[in-house]
Tab-separated table of C-alpha atoms in Angstrom:
chain	number	residue	atom	x	y	z
A	1	MET	CA	117.724	83.760	111.487
A	2	SER	CA	118.762	83.201	108.533
A	3	ARG	CA	121.592	86.178	107.406
A	4	LYS	CA	118.344	88.097	104.788
A	5	ALA	CA	116.858	88.530	107.710
A	6	ALA	CA	120.326	89.686	110.128
A	7	VAL	CA	120.727	92.525	107.515
A	8	VAL	CA	116.605	93.795	107.641
A	9	ALA	CA	116.145	93.519	111.233
A	10	LEU	CA	119.398	94.999	111.992
A	11	THR	CA	118.678	97.839	108.718
A	12	ALA	CA	115.150	97.864	110.100
A	13	LEU	CA	116.504	99.671	113.493
A	14	ALA	CA	117.077	102.629	111.335
A	15	PRO	CA	113.610	104.006	110.831
A	16	ILE	CA	112.433	102.887	113.998
A	17	SER	CA	114.680	104.866	115.101
A	18	TRP	CA	114.624	108.147	113.064
A	19	GLY	CA	110.282	107.254	114.569
A	20	SER	CA	111.894	108.851	118.037
A	21	THR	CA	112.707	112.019	116.620
A	22	TYR	CA	109.114	114.046	116.702
A	23	PHE	CA	108.994	112.859	121.321
A	24	VAL	CA	112.698	113.991	121.719
A	25	THR	CA	112.467	117.653	119.064
A	26	THR	CA	109.128	117.842	121.206
A	27	GLU	CA	110.303	117.310	125.543
A	28	PHE	CA	114.292	118.215	124.796
A	29	LEU	CA	114.626	120.543	122.151
A	30	PRO	CA	114.047	124.318	122.468
A	31	PRO	CA	110.895	125.024	119.657
A	32	ASP	CA	111.191	126.564	116.462
A	33	ARG	CA	115.169	125.408	115.357
A	34	PRO	CA	114.480	123.147	112.682
A	35	LEU	CA	117.369	124.215	110.948
A	36	PHE	CA	120.025	123.524	113.714
A	37	THR	CA	118.446	120.675	114.861
A	38	GLY	CA	118.542	119.172	111.579
A	39	LEU	CA	122.043	120.639	111.377
A	40	MET	CA	123.197	119.890	115.060
A	41	ARG	CA	122.460	115.656	113.326
A	42	ALA	CA	124.552	115.537	110.694
A	43	LEU	CA	128.105	117.774	111.072
A	44	PRO	CA	129.100	116.336	114.587
A	45	ALA	CA	127.612	112.727	113.120
A	46	GLY	CA	129.691	113.302	110.017
A	47	LEU	CA	132.460	115.062	111.762
A	48	LEU	CA	132.427	111.810	114.674
A	49	LEU	CA	133.260	109.578	111.527
A	50	LEU	CA	135.258	110.636	109.421
A	51	ALA	CA	137.886	111.066	113.472
A	52	LEU	CA	137.358	107.197	113.370
A	53	THR	CA	137.338	106.575	110.075
A	54	ARG	CA	140.808	109.344	109.331
A	55	LYS	CA	138.723	108.636	105.997
A	56	LEU	CA	138.297	111.602	103.064
A	57	PRO	CA	137.104	111.373	99.797
A	58	GLN	CA	139.764	110.690	97.114
A	59	GLY	CA	139.380	111.695	93.157
A	60	ALA	CA	135.666	112.211	91.969
A	61	TRP	CA	133.912	110.420	95.012
A	62	TRP	CA	133.796	115.023	96.360
A	63	TRP	CA	131.616	115.415	94.179
A	64	LYS	CA	129.978	112.313	94.695
A	65	SER	CA	130.383	112.621	98.147
A	66	ALA	CA	128.813	116.573	97.816
A	67	VAL	CA	125.570	115.334	96.124
A	68	LEU	CA	125.088	111.744	98.248
A	69	GLY	CA	124.646	113.980	101.291
A	70	ALA	CA	123.106	116.844	100.025
A	71	LEU	CA	120.184	114.109	97.960
A	72	ASN	CA	119.836	112.295	101.213
A	73	ILE	CA	121.013	115.345	104.265
A	74	GLY	CA	121.129	118.625	102.677
A	75	ALA	CA	118.814	118.709	99.906
A	76	PHE	CA	116.115	116.717	102.035
A	77	PHE	CA	115.935	117.818	105.834
A	78	PRO	CA	115.238	122.027	104.547
A	79	LEU	CA	111.890	120.478	102.476
A	80	LEU	CA	111.008	118.135	104.999
A	81	PHE	CA	111.327	120.498	107.789
A	82	LEU	CA	108.994	123.564	104.529
A	83	ALA	CA	106.144	120.893	104.349
A	84	ALA	CA	105.994	119.736	107.587
A	85	TYR	CA	104.971	123.617	109.014
A	86	ARG	CA	102.833	123.728	105.751
A	87	LEU	CA	100.923	121.034	106.111
A	88	PRO	CA	99.192	118.813	108.758
A	89	GLY	CA	101.513	116.549	110.545
A	90	GLY	CA	100.095	114.548	108.680
A	91	VAL	CA	99.338	114.914	105.753
A	92	ALA	CA	102.803	115.896	105.477
A	93	ALA	CA	103.808	112.120	106.201
A	94	VAL	CA	101.293	110.158	103.520
A	95	VAL	CA	103.209	112.974	101.248
A	96	GLY	CA	106.020	111.698	102.970
A	97	SER	CA	104.693	108.108	101.609
A	98	VAL	CA	105.282	108.266	98.332
A	99	GLY	CA	108.526	108.314	98.601
A	100	PRO	CA	108.493	103.545	98.365
A	101	LEU	CA	107.342	104.314	94.645
A	102	PHE	CA	109.536	107.283	93.755
A	103	VAL	CA	112.513	103.783	94.756
A	104	VAL	CA	110.577	101.833	92.709
A	105	GLY	CA	110.880	103.940	89.650
A	106	LEU	CA	114.414	105.497	89.888
A	107	ALA	CA	115.362	101.983	90.090
A	108	ALA	CA	114.119	100.914	87.873
A	109	LEU	CA	116.187	103.521	85.473
A	110	PHE	CA	119.402	103.934	86.965
A	111	LEU	CA	119.907	99.875	88.491
A	112	GLY	CA	117.960	98.000	86.423
A	113	GLU	CA	115.263	96.385	88.722
A	114	LYS	CA	112.173	95.744	86.951
A	115	PRO	CA	109.030	96.663	89.246
A	116	THR	CA	106.733	94.081	90.027
A	117	VAL	CA	103.151	94.099	90.765
A	118	ARG	CA	104.261	93.301	93.977
A	119	THR	CA	106.372	95.938	94.848
A	120	LEU	CA	104.067	98.552	93.664
A	121	LEU	CA	101.086	97.479	94.893
A	122	THR	CA	103.533	97.023	98.684
A	123	ALA	CA	104.388	99.966	98.464
A	124	VAL	CA	100.894	101.146	97.706
A	125	ALA	CA	99.273	99.571	100.627
A	126	ALA	CA	101.904	101.145	102.914
A	127	ALA	CA	101.265	104.568	101.863
A	128	PHE	CA	97.453	103.864	102.538
A	129	GLY	CA	97.900	102.847	106.668
A	130	VAL	CA	100.644	104.822	106.645
A	131	SER	CA	97.048	107.420	105.747
A	132	LEU	CA	94.886	105.674	108.235
A	133	VAL	CA	97.399	106.024	110.880
A	134	VAL	CA	98.496	109.888	110.873
A	135	LEU	CA	95.627	111.588	108.539
A	136	LYS	CA	92.965	113.346	110.483
A	137	ALA	CA	89.470	114.039	108.871
A	138	GLY	CA	89.462	117.398	106.979
A	139	ALA	CA	92.819	118.141	106.835
A	140	ALA	CA	94.404	121.064	105.171
A	141	PHE	CA	95.749	121.061	101.808
A	142	ASP	CA	98.899	123.565	100.759
A	143	THR	CA	100.643	123.330	97.102
A	144	VAL	CA	103.939	124.841	98.456
A	145	GLY	CA	103.881	122.254	101.123
A	146	VAL	CA	102.855	119.298	99.158
A	147	LEU	CA	105.319	120.570	96.555
A	148	ALA	CA	107.482	120.203	99.382
A	149	GLY	CA	106.889	116.823	100.446
A	150	LEU	CA	106.965	115.382	97.472
A	151	LEU	CA	110.103	116.868	95.989
A	152	SER	CA	111.633	116.399	99.577
A	153	ALA	CA	110.813	112.347	99.404
A	154	LEU	CA	111.757	112.324	95.376
A	155	SER	CA	115.551	113.746	97.451
A	156	MET	CA	115.520	110.614	99.771
A	157	SER	CA	114.913	107.993	97.107
A	158	ALA	CA	117.500	109.970	94.295
A	159	GLY	CA	119.524	109.390	97.562
A	160	VAL	CA	118.875	105.988	97.507
A	161	VAL	CA	119.123	104.839	94.132
A	162	PHE	CA	122.242	106.765	93.843
A	163	THR	CA	124.250	105.009	97.054
A	164	LYS	CA	123.077	101.800	95.400
A	165	ARG	CA	124.269	102.557	91.647
A	166	TRP	CA	127.970	103.999	92.303
A	167	GLY	CA	128.674	102.235	95.487
A	168	ARG	CA	131.887	102.961	97.373
A	169	PRO	CA	135.346	103.040	96.677
A	170	GLU	CA	137.845	100.507	96.904
A	171	GLY	CA	138.917	100.050	101.012
A	172	VAL	CA	136.881	101.974	102.025
A	173	GLY	CA	134.014	101.522	104.558
A	174	ALA	CA	130.237	101.924	105.101
A	175	LEU	CA	131.489	103.507	108.088
A	176	ALA	CA	133.673	106.508	106.173
A	177	LEU	CA	130.926	106.894	103.157
A	178	THR	CA	128.378	107.485	105.814
A	179	GLY	CA	130.982	110.151	107.288
A	180	TRP	CA	131.465	111.897	104.480
A	181	GLN	CA	127.702	112.366	103.829
A	182	LEU	CA	126.460	113.717	106.963
A	183	THR	CA	128.913	115.557	107.093
A	184	ALA	CA	128.275	117.050	103.394
A	185	GLY	CA	124.903	117.766	104.684
A	186	GLY	CA	126.142	119.254	107.773
A	187	VAL	CA	127.538	121.621	105.377
A	188	VAL	CA	125.317	122.251	102.742
A	189	ILE	CA	122.339	122.851	105.938
A	190	LEU	CA	125.019	124.825	107.675
A	191	PRO	CA	124.927	128.642	105.916
A	192	ILE	CA	120.646	128.015	105.212
A	193	ALA	CA	119.883	127.886	109.000
A	194	PHE	CA	122.470	130.619	110.180
A	195	LEU	CA	120.021	133.049	107.232
A	196	ILE	CA	117.012	131.779	108.305
A	197	GLU	CA	117.198	131.095	112.372
A	198	GLY	CA	120.128	133.485	113.140
A	199	ALA	CA	123.268	133.009	116.111
A	200	PRO	CA	122.296	129.371	117.276
A	201	PRO	CA	119.788	129.737	120.455
A	202	ALA	CA	121.132	129.069	124.382
A	203	LEU	CA	121.602	125.941	125.364
A	204	THR	CA	120.576	123.316	129.189
A	205	GLY	CA	121.717	120.148	129.855
A	206	THR	CA	118.566	119.001	128.392
A	207	ASN	CA	119.016	120.542	125.167
A	208	LEU	CA	122.260	119.087	124.894
A	209	ALA	CA	121.023	115.267	125.625
A	210	GLY	CA	118.452	114.706	123.087
A	211	TYR	CA	121.103	116.640	120.285
A	212	ALA	CA	123.380	113.841	122.051
A	213	TYR	CA	120.783	110.787	121.285
A	214	LEU	CA	119.869	112.873	117.709
A	215	ALA	CA	123.374	113.058	116.445
A	216	PHE	CA	125.196	109.657	117.507
A	217	GLY	CA	122.609	107.302	118.484
A	218	ASN	CA	119.570	108.716	115.920
A	219	THR	CA	121.642	109.912	112.951
A	220	ALA	CA	125.202	108.143	113.050
A	221	ILE	CA	125.046	104.297	113.892
A	222	SER	CA	120.787	104.397	112.385
A	223	TYR	CA	122.735	106.332	108.740
A	224	PHE	CA	125.368	102.835	109.083
A	225	LEU	CA	123.111	100.981	109.237
A	226	TRP	CA	120.770	102.422	106.690
A	227	PHE	CA	123.390	102.240	104.023
A	228	ARG	CA	124.931	99.151	105.086
A	229	GLY	CA	121.240	97.320	104.702
A	230	ILE	CA	121.173	98.881	100.810
A	231	GLU	CA	123.665	97.007	100.249
A	232	ARG	CA	123.130	94.114	100.581
A	233	LEU	CA	118.807	94.180	99.698
A	234	SER	CA	117.508	95.524	97.189
A	235	ALA	CA	115.731	99.374	96.881
A	236	SER	CA	112.825	98.906	96.461
A	237	SER	CA	113.506	95.671	99.953
A	238	VAL	CA	115.011	98.706	101.082
A	239	THR	CA	112.488	102.156	100.464
A	240	LEU	CA	109.417	99.651	102.421
A	241	LEU	CA	111.448	99.755	104.989
A	242	GLY	CA	110.664	103.208	105.890
A	243	PRO	CA	106.909	102.734	107.434
A	244	LEU	CA	108.066	101.952	110.331
A	245	SER	CA	109.285	105.505	110.989
A	246	PRO	CA	105.658	106.829	111.140
A	247	LEU	CA	104.851	103.344	112.332
A	248	ALA	CA	107.005	104.088	115.652
A	249	ALA	CA	106.152	107.443	115.918
A	250	ALA	CA	102.500	106.617	116.815
A	251	ILE	CA	103.464	103.834	119.687
A	252	ILE	CA	105.249	106.838	120.919
A	253	GLY	CA	103.475	109.094	120.944
A	254	TRP	CA	100.700	106.682	122.568
A	255	VAL	CA	102.672	105.177	125.357
A	256	ALA	CA	104.738	108.088	126.229
A	257	LEU	CA	102.217	111.978	125.616
A	258	GLY	CA	99.360	110.429	125.555
A	259	GLN	CA	98.211	110.221	122.173
A	260	ALA	CA	95.228	108.612	121.553
A	261	LEU	CA	94.967	104.979	119.679
A	262	GLY	CA	91.718	104.167	117.952
A	263	ALA	CA	90.384	101.217	115.788
A	264	VAL	CA	91.339	102.883	111.872
A	265	GLN	CA	94.653	103.107	112.940
A	266	VAL	CA	95.759	100.557	114.619
A	267	LEU	CA	94.380	99.194	111.287
A	268	GLY	CA	96.703	101.221	109.699
A	269	MET	CA	99.944	100.425	111.652
A	270	ALA	CA	98.252	96.121	110.931
A	271	ILE	CA	98.275	97.378	106.839
A	272	ALA	CA	101.634	99.038	107.313
A	273	PHE	CA	103.497	96.916	108.966
A	274	GLY	CA	102.627	93.735	106.380
A	275	ALA	CA	102.360	96.440	103.816
A	276	THR	CA	106.474	96.562	105.340
A	277	LEU	CA	107.298	92.909	105.844
A	278	ALA	CA	105.888	92.033	102.284
A	279	GLY	CA	108.518	94.315	101.219
A	280	GLN	CA	111.522	92.149	102.084
A	281	LEU	CA	109.451	88.864	100.485
A	282	GLY	CA	111.743	89.287	96.881
A	283	PRO	CA	115.034	88.327	95.719
A	284	ARG	CA	118.000	89.215	97.352
A	285	ALA	CA	120.030	91.798	95.639
A	286	ALA	CA	123.262	90.404	93.632
A	287	LYS	CA	125.820	90.291	96.331
A	288	ARG	CA	127.653	92.863	93.661
A	289	THR	CA	126.782	95.622	91.719
A	290	GLU	CA	129.001	97.355	89.578
A	291	PRO	CA	129.376	101.267	89.249
A	292	ALA	CA	128.593	102.794	86.279
A	293	ALA	CA	131.362	105.186	86.791
A	294	GLY	CA	133.865	103.775	85.299
A	295	PRO	CA	137.446	101.920	86.185
A	296	GLY	CA	138.807	103.477	89.876
A	297	VAL	CA	136.085	102.627	91.898
A	298	ALA	CA	134.402	99.418	92.550
A	299	PRO	CA	133.434	97.600	96.573
A	300	ALA	CA	135.202	96.254	98.300
A	301	ALA	CA	136.082	94.995	101.738
A	302	GLU	CA	136.049	98.036	105.123
A	303	THR	CA	139.365	98.204	106.486
A	304	ALA	CA	140.602	96.510	109.469
A	305	ALA	CA	141.006	100.233	111.278
A	306	GLU	CA	136.747	100.678	110.041
A	307	THR	CA	136.277	96.769	111.115
A	308	ALA	CA	137.576	98.010	114.661
A	309	ALA	CA	135.973	101.320	114.853
A	310	GLU	CA	132.709	99.511	113.865
A	311	THR	CA	133.433	96.576	116.154
A	312	ALA	CA	133.126	99.085	119.736
A	313	ALA	CA	130.236	100.838	118.319
A	314	GLY	CA	128.406	97.071	119.144
A	315	LEU	CA	127.604	97.986	115.508
A	316	VAL	CA	128.965	93.892	113.377
A	317	ALA	CA	126.948	91.575	114.643
A	318	GLY	CA	127.232	87.559	113.130
A	319	PRO	CA	126.991	87.506	110.147
A	320	VAL	CA	125.607	91.075	109.061
A	321	ALA	CA	129.192	91.624	109.718
A	322	GLU	CA	130.419	89.893	106.204
A	323	THR	CA	132.866	91.836	104.057
A	324	GLY	CA	133.104	92.937	100.295
A	325	VAL	CA	129.548	93.979	99.352
A	326	ASP	CA	128.856	96.222	97.390
A	327	PRO	CA	126.807	99.681	98.783
A	328	VAL	CA	123.216	100.985	98.539
A	329	PRO	CA	121.998	102.987	100.877
A	330	PHE	CA	117.066	105.113	102.561
A	331	SER	CA	113.536	103.521	103.089
A	332	SER	CA	112.719	106.124	102.203
A	333	THR	CA	113.055	106.682	104.886
A	334	GLU	CA	116.130	108.094	106.790
A	335	GLY	CA	114.444	106.546	104.946
A	336	ASN	CA	111.925	106.116	103.018
A	337	ALA	CA	113.320	108.344	105.598
A	338	GLN	CA	110.024	110.110	106.109
A	339	GLU	CA	110.481	113.060	108.824
A	340	VAL	CA	107.426	115.001	110.087
A	341	SER	CA	106.094	117.446	112.503
A	342	MET	CA	109.993	118.973	113.606
A	343	ASP	CA	111.422	115.119	112.909
A	344	LEU	CA	114.403	115.059	110.061
A	345	GLU	CA	114.400	111.516	108.877
A	346	GLY	CA	111.043	109.517	109.350
A	347	SER	CA	107.168	110.191	108.734
A	348	ALA	CA	106.708	111.471	113.064
A	349	VAL	CA	102.892	111.788	113.985
A	350	ARG	CA	101.485	115.072	116.178
A	351	ARG	CA	99.052	115.396	118.303
């Protein structure tokens, strides 16, 4: 397996993991607590990574981490849930699937990544395939819900592009950068969750197990893999992995929840998956992307402490463990992170 293929494969695990969020939310978590669920995903995961890396932002990276955390987590989650509650799940997924097109435009504007006809066609094909999988006949459209869905996709897309543009400070690895963003995003969600939903609900053992999975496997590890992948791939390539999230959600719904998959849905899966593969055929991103923030900010090799922490977590494997590569982050998934119907980071399919 080539180095790029290994990077793509590991990065793809993030949106695939996000596709499990709907199943975990409906089967393991208390109902009607989307913002609390978002908080429990982001803040504990961010604090854990801060404890592992023992690194805090310095100088301009305080506000940069806050901006990136708000775009990728803090604003994305509430907007996504507003769309999910006002739109049928399929409509919300389709609205969110325009994320790759946002990334293509923003990457051209801020990163100098010239969009190609193939990239644009691939993004459109991916959105069309997702629509075949999740969109139901007679689905209703709500103006506020559609606007919220578009803004959530734009927020995550901007987070991807600016993470790539700014890189990371010298001596700081992707693990610490992930921790900064998750913590900042959790802090943004915290007051919103308590203002809208009130005090936390009483939690059972099943609830705690579900939150533990979402926080550590579905968020800490997945976002870490996502951000590392963005370091090594172009922004458009990463965001075109986003359709794997609703596809994974549909398959999990079929296997675990008994949801039907007809010929049209299977055709949509084939189109979306083919578009995802086609999106990875472009040239690999340059190994060095100098951040536009000026002197004092440059991507650098991860510290020994972070590498040790990653190795302990089983996240450094083979050629993907290379260091000294500049970062950039969401397939729309967590990326394009498009999630729907109680899903915080990728799209999910509602029954």
